[in-house]
PDB file of C-alpha atoms in Angstrom:
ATOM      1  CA  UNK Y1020       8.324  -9.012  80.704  1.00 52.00           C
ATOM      2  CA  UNK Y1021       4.788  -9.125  81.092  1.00 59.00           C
ATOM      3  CA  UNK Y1022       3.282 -12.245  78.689  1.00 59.00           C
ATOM      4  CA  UNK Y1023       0.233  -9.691  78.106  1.00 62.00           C
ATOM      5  CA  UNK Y1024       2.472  -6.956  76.866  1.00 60.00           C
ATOM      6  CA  UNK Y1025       4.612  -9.017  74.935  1.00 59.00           C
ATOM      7  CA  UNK Y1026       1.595 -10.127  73.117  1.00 59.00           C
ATOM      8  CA  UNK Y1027       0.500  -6.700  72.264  1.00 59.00           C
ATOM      9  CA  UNK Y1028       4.252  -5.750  71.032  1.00 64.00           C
ATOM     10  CA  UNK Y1029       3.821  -8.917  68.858  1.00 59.00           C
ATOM     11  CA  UNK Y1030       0.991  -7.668  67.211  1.00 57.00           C
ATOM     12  CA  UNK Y1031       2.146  -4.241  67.039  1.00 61.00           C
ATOM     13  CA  UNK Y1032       5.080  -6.015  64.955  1.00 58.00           C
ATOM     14  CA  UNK Y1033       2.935  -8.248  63.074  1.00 55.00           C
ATOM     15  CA  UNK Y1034       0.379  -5.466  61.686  1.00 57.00           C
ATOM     16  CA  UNK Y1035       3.488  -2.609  60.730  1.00 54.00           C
ATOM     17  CA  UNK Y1036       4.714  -5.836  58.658  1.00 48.00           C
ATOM     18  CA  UNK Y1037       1.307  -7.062  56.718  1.00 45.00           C
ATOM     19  CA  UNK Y1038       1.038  -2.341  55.506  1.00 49.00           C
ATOM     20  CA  UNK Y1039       1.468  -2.682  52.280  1.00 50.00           C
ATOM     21  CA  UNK Y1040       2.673   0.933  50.771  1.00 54.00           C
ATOM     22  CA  UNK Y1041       0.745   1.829  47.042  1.00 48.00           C
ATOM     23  CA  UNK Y1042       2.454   4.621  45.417  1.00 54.00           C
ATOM     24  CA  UNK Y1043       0.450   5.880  42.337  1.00 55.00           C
ATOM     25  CA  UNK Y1044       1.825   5.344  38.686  1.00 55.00           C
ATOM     26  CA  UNK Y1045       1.442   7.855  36.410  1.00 65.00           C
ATOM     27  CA  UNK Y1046       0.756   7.996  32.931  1.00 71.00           C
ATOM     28  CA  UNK Y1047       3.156   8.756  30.639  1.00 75.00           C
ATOM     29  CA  UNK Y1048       2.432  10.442  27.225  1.00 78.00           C
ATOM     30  CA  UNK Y1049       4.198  12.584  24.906  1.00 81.00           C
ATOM     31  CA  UNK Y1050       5.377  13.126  21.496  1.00 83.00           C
ATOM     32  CA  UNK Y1051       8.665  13.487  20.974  1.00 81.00           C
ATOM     33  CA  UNK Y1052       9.910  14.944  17.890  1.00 81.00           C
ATOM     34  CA  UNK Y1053      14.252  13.298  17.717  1.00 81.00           C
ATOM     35  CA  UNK Y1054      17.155  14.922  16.596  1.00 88.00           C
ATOM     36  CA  UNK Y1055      18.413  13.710  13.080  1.00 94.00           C
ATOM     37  CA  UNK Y1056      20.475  14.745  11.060  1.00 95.00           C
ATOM     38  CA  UNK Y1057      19.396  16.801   7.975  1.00 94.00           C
ATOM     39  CA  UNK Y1058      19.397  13.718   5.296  1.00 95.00           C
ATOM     40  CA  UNK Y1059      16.080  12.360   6.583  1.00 94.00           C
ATOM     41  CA  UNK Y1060      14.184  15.805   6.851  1.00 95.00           C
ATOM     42  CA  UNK Y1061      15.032  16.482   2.822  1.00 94.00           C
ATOM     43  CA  UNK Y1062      17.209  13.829   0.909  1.00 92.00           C
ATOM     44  CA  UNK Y1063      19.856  15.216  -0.708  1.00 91.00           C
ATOM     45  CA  UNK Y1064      20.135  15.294  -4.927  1.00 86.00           C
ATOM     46  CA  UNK Y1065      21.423  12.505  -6.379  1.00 86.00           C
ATOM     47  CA  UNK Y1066      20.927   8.675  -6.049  1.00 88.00           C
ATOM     48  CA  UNK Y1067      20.577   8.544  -2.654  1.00 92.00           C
ATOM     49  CA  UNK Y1068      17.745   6.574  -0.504  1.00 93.00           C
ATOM     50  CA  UNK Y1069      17.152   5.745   3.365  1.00 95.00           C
ATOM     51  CA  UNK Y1070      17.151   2.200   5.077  1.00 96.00           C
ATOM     52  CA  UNK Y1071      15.724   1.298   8.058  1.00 96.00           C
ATOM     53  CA  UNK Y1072      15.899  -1.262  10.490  1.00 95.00           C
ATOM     54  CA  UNK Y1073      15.091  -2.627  14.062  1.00 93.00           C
ATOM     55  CA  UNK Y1074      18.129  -1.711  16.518  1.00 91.00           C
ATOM     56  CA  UNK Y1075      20.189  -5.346  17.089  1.00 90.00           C
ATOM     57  CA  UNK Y1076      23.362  -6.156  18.747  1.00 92.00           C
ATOM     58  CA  UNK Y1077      23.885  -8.019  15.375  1.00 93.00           C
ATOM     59  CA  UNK Y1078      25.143  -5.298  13.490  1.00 93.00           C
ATOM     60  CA  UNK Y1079      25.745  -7.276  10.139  1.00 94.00           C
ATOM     61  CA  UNK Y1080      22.226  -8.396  10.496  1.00 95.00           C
ATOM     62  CA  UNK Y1081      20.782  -5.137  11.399  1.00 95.00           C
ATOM     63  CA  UNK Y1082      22.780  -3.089   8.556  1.00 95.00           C
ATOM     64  CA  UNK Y1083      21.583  -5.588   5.372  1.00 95.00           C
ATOM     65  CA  UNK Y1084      18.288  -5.305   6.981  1.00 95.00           C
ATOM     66  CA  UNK Y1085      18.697  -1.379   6.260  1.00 95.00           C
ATOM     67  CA  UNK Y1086      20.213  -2.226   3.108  1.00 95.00           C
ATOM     68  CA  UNK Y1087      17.417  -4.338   1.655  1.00 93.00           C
ATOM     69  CA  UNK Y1088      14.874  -1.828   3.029  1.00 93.00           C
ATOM     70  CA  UNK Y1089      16.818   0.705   0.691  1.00 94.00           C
ATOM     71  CA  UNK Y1090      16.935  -1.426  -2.034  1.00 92.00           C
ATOM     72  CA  UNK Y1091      13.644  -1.931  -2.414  1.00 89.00           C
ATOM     73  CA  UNK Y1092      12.241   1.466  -1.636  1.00 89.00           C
ATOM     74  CA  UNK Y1093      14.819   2.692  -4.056  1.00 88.00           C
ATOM     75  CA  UNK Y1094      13.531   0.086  -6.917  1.00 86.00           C
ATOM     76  CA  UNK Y1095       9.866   0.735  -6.317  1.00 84.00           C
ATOM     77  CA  UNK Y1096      10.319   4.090  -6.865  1.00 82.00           C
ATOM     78  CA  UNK Y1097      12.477   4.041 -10.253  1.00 80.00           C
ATOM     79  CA  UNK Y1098       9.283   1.868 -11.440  1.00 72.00           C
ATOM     80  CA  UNK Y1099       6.532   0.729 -10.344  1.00 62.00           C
ATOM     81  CA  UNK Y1100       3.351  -0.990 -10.546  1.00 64.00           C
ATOM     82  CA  UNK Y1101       0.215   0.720  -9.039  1.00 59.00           C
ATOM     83  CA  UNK Y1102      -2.980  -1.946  -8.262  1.00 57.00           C
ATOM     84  CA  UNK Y1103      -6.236  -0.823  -7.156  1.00 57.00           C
ATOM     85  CA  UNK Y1104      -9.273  -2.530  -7.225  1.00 55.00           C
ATOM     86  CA  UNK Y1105     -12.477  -1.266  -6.047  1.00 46.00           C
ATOM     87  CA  UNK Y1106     -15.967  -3.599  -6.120  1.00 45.00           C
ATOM     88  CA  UNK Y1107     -19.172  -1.636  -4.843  1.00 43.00           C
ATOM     89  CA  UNK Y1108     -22.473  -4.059  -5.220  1.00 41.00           C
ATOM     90  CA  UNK Y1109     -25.889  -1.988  -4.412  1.00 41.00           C
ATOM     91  CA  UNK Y1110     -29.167  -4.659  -4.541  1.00 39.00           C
ATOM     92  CA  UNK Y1111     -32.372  -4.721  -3.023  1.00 42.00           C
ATOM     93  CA  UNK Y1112     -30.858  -6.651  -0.245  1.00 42.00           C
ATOM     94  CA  UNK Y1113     -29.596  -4.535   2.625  1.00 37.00           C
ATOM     95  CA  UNK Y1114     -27.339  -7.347   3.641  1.00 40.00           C
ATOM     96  CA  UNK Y1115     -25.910  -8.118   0.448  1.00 42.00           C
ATOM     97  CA  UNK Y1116     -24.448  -4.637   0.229  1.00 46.00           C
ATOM     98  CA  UNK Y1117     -20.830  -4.187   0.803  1.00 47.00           C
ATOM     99  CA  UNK Y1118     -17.521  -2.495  -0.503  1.00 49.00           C
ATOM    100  CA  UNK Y1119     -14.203  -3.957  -0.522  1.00 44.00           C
ATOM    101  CA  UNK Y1120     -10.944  -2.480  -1.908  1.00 49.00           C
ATOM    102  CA  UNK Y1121      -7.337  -3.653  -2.485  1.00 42.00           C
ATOM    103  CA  UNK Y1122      -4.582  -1.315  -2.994  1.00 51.00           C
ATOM    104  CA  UNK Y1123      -1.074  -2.508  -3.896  1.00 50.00           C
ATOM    105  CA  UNK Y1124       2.598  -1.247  -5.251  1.00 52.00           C
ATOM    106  CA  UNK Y1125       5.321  -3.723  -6.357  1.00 55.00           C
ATOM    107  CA  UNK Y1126       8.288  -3.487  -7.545  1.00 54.00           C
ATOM    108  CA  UNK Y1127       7.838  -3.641 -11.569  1.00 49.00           C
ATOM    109  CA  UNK Y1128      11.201  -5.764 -11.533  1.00 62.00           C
ATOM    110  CA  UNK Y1129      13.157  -8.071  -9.254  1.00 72.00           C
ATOM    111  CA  UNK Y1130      15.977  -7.853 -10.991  1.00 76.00           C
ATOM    112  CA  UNK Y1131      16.668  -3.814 -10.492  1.00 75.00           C
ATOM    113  CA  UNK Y1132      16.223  -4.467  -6.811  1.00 82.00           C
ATOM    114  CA  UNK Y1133      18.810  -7.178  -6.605  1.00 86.00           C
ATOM    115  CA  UNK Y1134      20.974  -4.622  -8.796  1.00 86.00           C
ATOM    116  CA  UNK Y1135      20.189  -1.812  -6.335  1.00 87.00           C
ATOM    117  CA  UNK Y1136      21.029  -3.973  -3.165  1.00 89.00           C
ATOM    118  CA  UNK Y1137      24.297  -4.964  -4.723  1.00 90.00           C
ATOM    119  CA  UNK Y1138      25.571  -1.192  -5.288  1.00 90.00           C
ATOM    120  CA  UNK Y1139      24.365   0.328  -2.366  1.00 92.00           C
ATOM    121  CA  UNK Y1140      26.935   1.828   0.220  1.00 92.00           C
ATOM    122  CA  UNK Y1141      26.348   3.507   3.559  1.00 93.00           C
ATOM    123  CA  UNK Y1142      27.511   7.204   3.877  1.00 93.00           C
ATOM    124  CA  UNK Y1143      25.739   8.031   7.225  1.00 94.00           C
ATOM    125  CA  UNK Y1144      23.951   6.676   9.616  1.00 95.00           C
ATOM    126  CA  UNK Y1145      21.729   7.535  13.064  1.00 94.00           C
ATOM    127  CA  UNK Y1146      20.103   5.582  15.704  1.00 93.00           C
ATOM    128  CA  UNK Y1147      17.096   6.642  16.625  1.00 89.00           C
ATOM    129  CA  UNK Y1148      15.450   5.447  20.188  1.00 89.00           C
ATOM    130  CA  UNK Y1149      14.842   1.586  19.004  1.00 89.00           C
ATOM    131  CA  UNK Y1150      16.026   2.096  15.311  1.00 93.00           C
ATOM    132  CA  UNK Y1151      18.952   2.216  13.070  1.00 96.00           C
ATOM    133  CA  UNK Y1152      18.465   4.810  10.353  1.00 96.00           C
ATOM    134  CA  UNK Y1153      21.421   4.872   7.294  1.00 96.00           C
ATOM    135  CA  UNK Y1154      21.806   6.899   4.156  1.00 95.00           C
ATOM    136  CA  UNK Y1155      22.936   4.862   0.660  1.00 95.00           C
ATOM    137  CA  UNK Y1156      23.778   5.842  -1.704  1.00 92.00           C
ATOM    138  CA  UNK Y1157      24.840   3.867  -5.430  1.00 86.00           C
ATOM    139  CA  UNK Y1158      28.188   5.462  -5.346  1.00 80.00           C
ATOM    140  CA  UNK Y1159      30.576   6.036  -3.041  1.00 76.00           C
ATOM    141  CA  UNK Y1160      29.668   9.593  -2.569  1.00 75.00           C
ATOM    142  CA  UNK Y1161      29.432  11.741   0.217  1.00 81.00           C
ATOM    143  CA  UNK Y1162      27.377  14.401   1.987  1.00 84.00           C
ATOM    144  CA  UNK Y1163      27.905  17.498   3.073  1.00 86.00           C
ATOM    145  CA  UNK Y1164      27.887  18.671   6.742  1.00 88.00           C
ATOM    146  CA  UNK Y1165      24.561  20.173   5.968  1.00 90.00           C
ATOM    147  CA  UNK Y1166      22.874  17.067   5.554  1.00 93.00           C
ATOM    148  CA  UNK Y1167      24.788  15.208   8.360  1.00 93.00           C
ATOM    149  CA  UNK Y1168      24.582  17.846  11.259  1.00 93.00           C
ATOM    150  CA  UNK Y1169      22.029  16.563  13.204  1.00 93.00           C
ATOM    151  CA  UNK Y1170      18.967  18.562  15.514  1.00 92.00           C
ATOM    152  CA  UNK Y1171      15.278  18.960  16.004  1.00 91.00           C
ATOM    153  CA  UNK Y1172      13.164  20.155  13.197  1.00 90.00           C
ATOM    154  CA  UNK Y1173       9.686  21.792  14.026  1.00 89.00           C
ATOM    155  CA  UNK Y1174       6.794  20.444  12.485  1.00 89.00           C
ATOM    156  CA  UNK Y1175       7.196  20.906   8.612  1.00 87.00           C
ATOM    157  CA  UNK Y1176       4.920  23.500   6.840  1.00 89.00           C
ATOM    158  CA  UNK Y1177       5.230  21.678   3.667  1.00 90.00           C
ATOM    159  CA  UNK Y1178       3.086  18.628   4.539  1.00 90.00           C
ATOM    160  CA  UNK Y1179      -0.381  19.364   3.230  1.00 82.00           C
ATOM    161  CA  UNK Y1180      -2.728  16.229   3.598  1.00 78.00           C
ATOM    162  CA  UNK Y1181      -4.094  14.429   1.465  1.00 68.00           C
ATOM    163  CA  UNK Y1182      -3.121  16.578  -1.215  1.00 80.00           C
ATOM    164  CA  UNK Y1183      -1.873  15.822  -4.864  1.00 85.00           C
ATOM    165  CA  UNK Y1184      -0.441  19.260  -6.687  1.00 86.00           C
ATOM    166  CA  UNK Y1185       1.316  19.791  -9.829  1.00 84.00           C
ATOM    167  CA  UNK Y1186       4.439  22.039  -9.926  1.00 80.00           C
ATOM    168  CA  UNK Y1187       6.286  22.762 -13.027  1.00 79.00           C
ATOM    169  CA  UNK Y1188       6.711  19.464 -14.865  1.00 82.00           C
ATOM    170  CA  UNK Y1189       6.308  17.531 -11.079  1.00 88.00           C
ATOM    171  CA  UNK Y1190       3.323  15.474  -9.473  1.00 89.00           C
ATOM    172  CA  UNK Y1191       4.065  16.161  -5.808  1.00 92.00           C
ATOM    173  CA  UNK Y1192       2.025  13.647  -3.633  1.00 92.00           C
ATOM    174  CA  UNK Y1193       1.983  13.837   0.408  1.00 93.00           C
ATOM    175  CA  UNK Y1194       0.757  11.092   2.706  1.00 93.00           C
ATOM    176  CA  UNK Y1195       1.225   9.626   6.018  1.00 93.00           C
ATOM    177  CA  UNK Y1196       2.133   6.677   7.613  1.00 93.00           C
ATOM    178  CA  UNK Y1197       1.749   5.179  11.747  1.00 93.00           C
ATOM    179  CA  UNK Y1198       2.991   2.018  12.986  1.00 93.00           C
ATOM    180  CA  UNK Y1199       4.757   0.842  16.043  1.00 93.00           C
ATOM    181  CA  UNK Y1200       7.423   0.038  14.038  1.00 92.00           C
ATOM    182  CA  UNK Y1201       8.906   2.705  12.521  1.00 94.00           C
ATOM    183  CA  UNK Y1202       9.983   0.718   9.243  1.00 94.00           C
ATOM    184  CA  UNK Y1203       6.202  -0.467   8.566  1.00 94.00           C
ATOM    185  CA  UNK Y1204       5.525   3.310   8.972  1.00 95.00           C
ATOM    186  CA  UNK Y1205       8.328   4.789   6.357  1.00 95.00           C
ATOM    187  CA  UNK Y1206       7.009   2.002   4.240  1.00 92.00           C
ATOM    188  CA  UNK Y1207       3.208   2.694   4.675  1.00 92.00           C
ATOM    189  CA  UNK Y1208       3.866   6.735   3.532  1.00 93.00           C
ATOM    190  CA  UNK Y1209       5.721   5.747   1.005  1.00 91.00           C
ATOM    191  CA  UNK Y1210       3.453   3.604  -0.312  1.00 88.00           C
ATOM    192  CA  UNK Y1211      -0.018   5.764   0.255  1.00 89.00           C
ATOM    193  CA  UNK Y1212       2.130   8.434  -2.104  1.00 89.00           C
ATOM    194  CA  UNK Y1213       2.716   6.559  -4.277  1.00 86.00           C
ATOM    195  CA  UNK Y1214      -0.684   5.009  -4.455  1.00 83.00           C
ATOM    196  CA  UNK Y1215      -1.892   8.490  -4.526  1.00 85.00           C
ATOM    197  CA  UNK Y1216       0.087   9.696  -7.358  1.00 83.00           C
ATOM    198  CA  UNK Y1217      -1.128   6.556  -9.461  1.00 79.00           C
ATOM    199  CA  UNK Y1218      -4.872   7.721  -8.668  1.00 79.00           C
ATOM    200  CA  UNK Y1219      -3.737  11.238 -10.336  1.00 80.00           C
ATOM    201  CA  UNK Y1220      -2.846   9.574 -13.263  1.00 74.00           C
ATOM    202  CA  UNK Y1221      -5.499   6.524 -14.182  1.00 67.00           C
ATOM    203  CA  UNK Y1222      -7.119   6.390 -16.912  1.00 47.00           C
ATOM    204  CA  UNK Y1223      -8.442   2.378 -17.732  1.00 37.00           C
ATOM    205  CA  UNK Y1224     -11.523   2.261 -16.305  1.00 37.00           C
ATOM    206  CA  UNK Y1225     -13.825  -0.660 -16.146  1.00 38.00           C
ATOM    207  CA  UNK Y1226     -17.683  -0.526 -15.635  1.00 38.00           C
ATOM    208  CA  UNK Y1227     -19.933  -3.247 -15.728  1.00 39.00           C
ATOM    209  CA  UNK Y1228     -24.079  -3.525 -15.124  1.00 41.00           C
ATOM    210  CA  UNK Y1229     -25.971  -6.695 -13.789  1.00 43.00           C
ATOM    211  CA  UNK Y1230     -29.250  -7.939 -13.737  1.00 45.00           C
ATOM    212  CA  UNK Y1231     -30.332 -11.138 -12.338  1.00 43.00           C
ATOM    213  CA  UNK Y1232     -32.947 -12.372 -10.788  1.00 45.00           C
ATOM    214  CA  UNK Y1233     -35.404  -9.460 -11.133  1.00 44.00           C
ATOM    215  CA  UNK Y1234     -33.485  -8.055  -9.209  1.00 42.00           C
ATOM    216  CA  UNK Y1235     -31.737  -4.588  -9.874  1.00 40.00           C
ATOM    217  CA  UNK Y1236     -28.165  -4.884  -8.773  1.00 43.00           C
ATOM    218  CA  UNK Y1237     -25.565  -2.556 -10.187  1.00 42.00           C
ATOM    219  CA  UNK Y1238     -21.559  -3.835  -9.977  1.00 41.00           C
ATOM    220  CA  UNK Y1239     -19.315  -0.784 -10.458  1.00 38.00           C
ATOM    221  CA  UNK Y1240     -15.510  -2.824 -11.152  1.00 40.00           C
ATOM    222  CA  UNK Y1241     -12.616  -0.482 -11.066  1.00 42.00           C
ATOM    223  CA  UNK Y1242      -9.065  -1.654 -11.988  1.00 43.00           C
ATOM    224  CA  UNK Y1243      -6.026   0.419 -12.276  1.00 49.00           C
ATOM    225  CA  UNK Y1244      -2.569  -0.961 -13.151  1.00 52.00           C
ATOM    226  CA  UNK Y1245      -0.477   1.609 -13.782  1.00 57.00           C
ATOM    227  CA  UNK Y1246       3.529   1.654 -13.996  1.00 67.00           C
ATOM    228  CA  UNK Y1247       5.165   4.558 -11.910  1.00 69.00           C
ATOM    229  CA  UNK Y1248       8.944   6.034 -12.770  1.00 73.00           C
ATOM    230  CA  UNK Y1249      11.240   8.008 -11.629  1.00 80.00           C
ATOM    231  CA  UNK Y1250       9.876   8.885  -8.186  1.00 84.00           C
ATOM    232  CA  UNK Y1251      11.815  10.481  -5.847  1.00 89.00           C
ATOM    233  CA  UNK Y1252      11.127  11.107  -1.981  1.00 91.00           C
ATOM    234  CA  UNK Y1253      11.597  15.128  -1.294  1.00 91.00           C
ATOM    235  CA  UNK Y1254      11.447  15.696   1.824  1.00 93.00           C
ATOM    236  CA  UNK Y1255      10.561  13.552   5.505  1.00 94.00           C
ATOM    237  CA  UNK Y1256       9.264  14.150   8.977  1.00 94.00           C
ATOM    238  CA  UNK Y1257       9.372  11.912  11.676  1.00 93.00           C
ATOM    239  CA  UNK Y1258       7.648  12.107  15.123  1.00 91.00           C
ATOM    240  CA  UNK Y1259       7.521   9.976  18.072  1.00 89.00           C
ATOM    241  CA  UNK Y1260       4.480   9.066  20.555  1.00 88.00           C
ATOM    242  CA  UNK Y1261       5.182   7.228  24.101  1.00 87.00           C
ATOM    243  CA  UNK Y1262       1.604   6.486  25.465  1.00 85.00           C
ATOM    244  CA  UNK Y1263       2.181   4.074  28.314  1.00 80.00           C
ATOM    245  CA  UNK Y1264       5.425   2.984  28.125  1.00 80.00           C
ATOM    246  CA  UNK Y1265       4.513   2.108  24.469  1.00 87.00           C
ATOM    247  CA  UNK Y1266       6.191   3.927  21.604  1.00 89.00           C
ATOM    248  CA  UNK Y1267       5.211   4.254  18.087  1.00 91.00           C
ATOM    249  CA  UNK Y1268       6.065   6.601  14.891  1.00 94.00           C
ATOM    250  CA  UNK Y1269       4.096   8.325  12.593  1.00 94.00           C
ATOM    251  CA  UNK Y1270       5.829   9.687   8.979  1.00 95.00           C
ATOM    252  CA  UNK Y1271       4.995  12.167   7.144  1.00 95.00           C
ATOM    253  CA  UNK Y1272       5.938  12.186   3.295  1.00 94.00           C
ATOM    254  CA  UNK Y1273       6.760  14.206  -0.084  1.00 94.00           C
ATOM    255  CA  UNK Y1274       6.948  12.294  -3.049  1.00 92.00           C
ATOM    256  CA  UNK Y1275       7.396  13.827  -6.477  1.00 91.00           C
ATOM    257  CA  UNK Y1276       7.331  12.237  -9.651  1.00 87.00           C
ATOM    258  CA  UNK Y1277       7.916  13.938 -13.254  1.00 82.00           C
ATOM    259  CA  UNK Y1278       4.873  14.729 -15.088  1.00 75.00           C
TER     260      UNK Y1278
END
């Protein structure tokens, strides 16, 4: 063979080799809304609460972390404490001004959750893309097909933001919660209802005024500490969002609590 044309083959070769194909990736995003069964769209009546936890191939583990989800969530809403504090400082110094504010609910005893954790049984339970979602319940009790068949809700036209109303003898609260974890998001909504229901029904108030220094400044102090009972989650929503190959949940919340 020719040493010229051999050459040119050779490079021929070399060049199809060094191509380098790019294929374009798409974005992915859309919000899924799951099919669950009918327990976590409206609990049913009775002592019942839901746990959640991170999917594991250590089922013990993953199941008590449910169950001391449940536990909790089920003390904190038999009682309660409510803490907000809210410090606004206005002075003739621009950058002195500032706002902060620290919003809490605890448990108003350790005991009751231990209680609750100890008692709790599983009647049903889902998983849901990365999570494992049960149903306890303080008795051995069970549910009827209504509440376990499972399918895809639409979006619920009971959620009303950022409302508080009063129906009959009930304070019904809705709120919101988003996380990438779906457990920090249950847990957020719960928490911003019942947070929301406390604001309802404050009444300490504390107001102080300063002067110093010739200087007009004007504290305003707000503290409320009050005890919540007998709450009781009505009714749930639960949608998904995959943006990027990254997922994350956003809850939606009714909370009642007698008047």
């Amino acid at each position: 063979m020719n040493r010229s044309l051999l050459i040119i083959m050779l490079l021929i070769l070399l060049g199809c080799a060094s191509q380098t194909e790019y294929e374009e990736v798409k974005m992915i995003h859309k919000i899924e809304y799951p099919q669950l069964p009918g327990w976590v769209y409206e609990l049913p009546a009775g002592e019942y609460v839901i746990g959640i936890a991170r999917k594991s191939f250590d089922e013990d583990e993953m199941k008590d972390a449910a169950k001391q989800m449940a536990a909790v969530m089920k003390s904190r809403n038999e009682a309660s404490y409510s803490i907000e504090k809210f410090a606004s400082t206005t002075t003739e110094d621009l950058l002195r001004d500032g706002k902060a504010e620290f919003r809490l609910n605890v448990s108003a005893s350790p005991e009751t959750t231990r209680r609750l954790y100890e008692s709790l049984q599983v009647i049903d339970e889902v998983f849901f893309f990365d999570c494992y979602l049960a149903l306890f319940s303080l008795q051995k009790d069970n549910v009827t097909e209504k509440y376990k068949k499972r399918f895809v809700a639409n979006f619920p036209d009971w959620y009303e933001k950022d409302k508080i109303s009063v129906e009959s003898s009930q304070i019904i609260s809705y709120a919101t919660g988003s996380s990438f974890n779906l457990v920090n998001a249950w847990e957020s909504a719960a928490e911003n209802a019942r947070l929301e229901i406390a604001k309802y029904v404050e009444k300490d108030v504390q107001t102080a005024l300063i002067s110093r220094d010739e200087k007009m400044e004007k504290s305003l102090a707000l503290e409320t500490t009050k005890k919540l009972i007998e709450m009781k989650l009505r009714r749930c929503f639960i949608s998904s969002e995959l943006k990027d190959n990254l997922r994350s949940y956003k809850v939606f919340m009714e909370m009642a609590m007698e008047n």
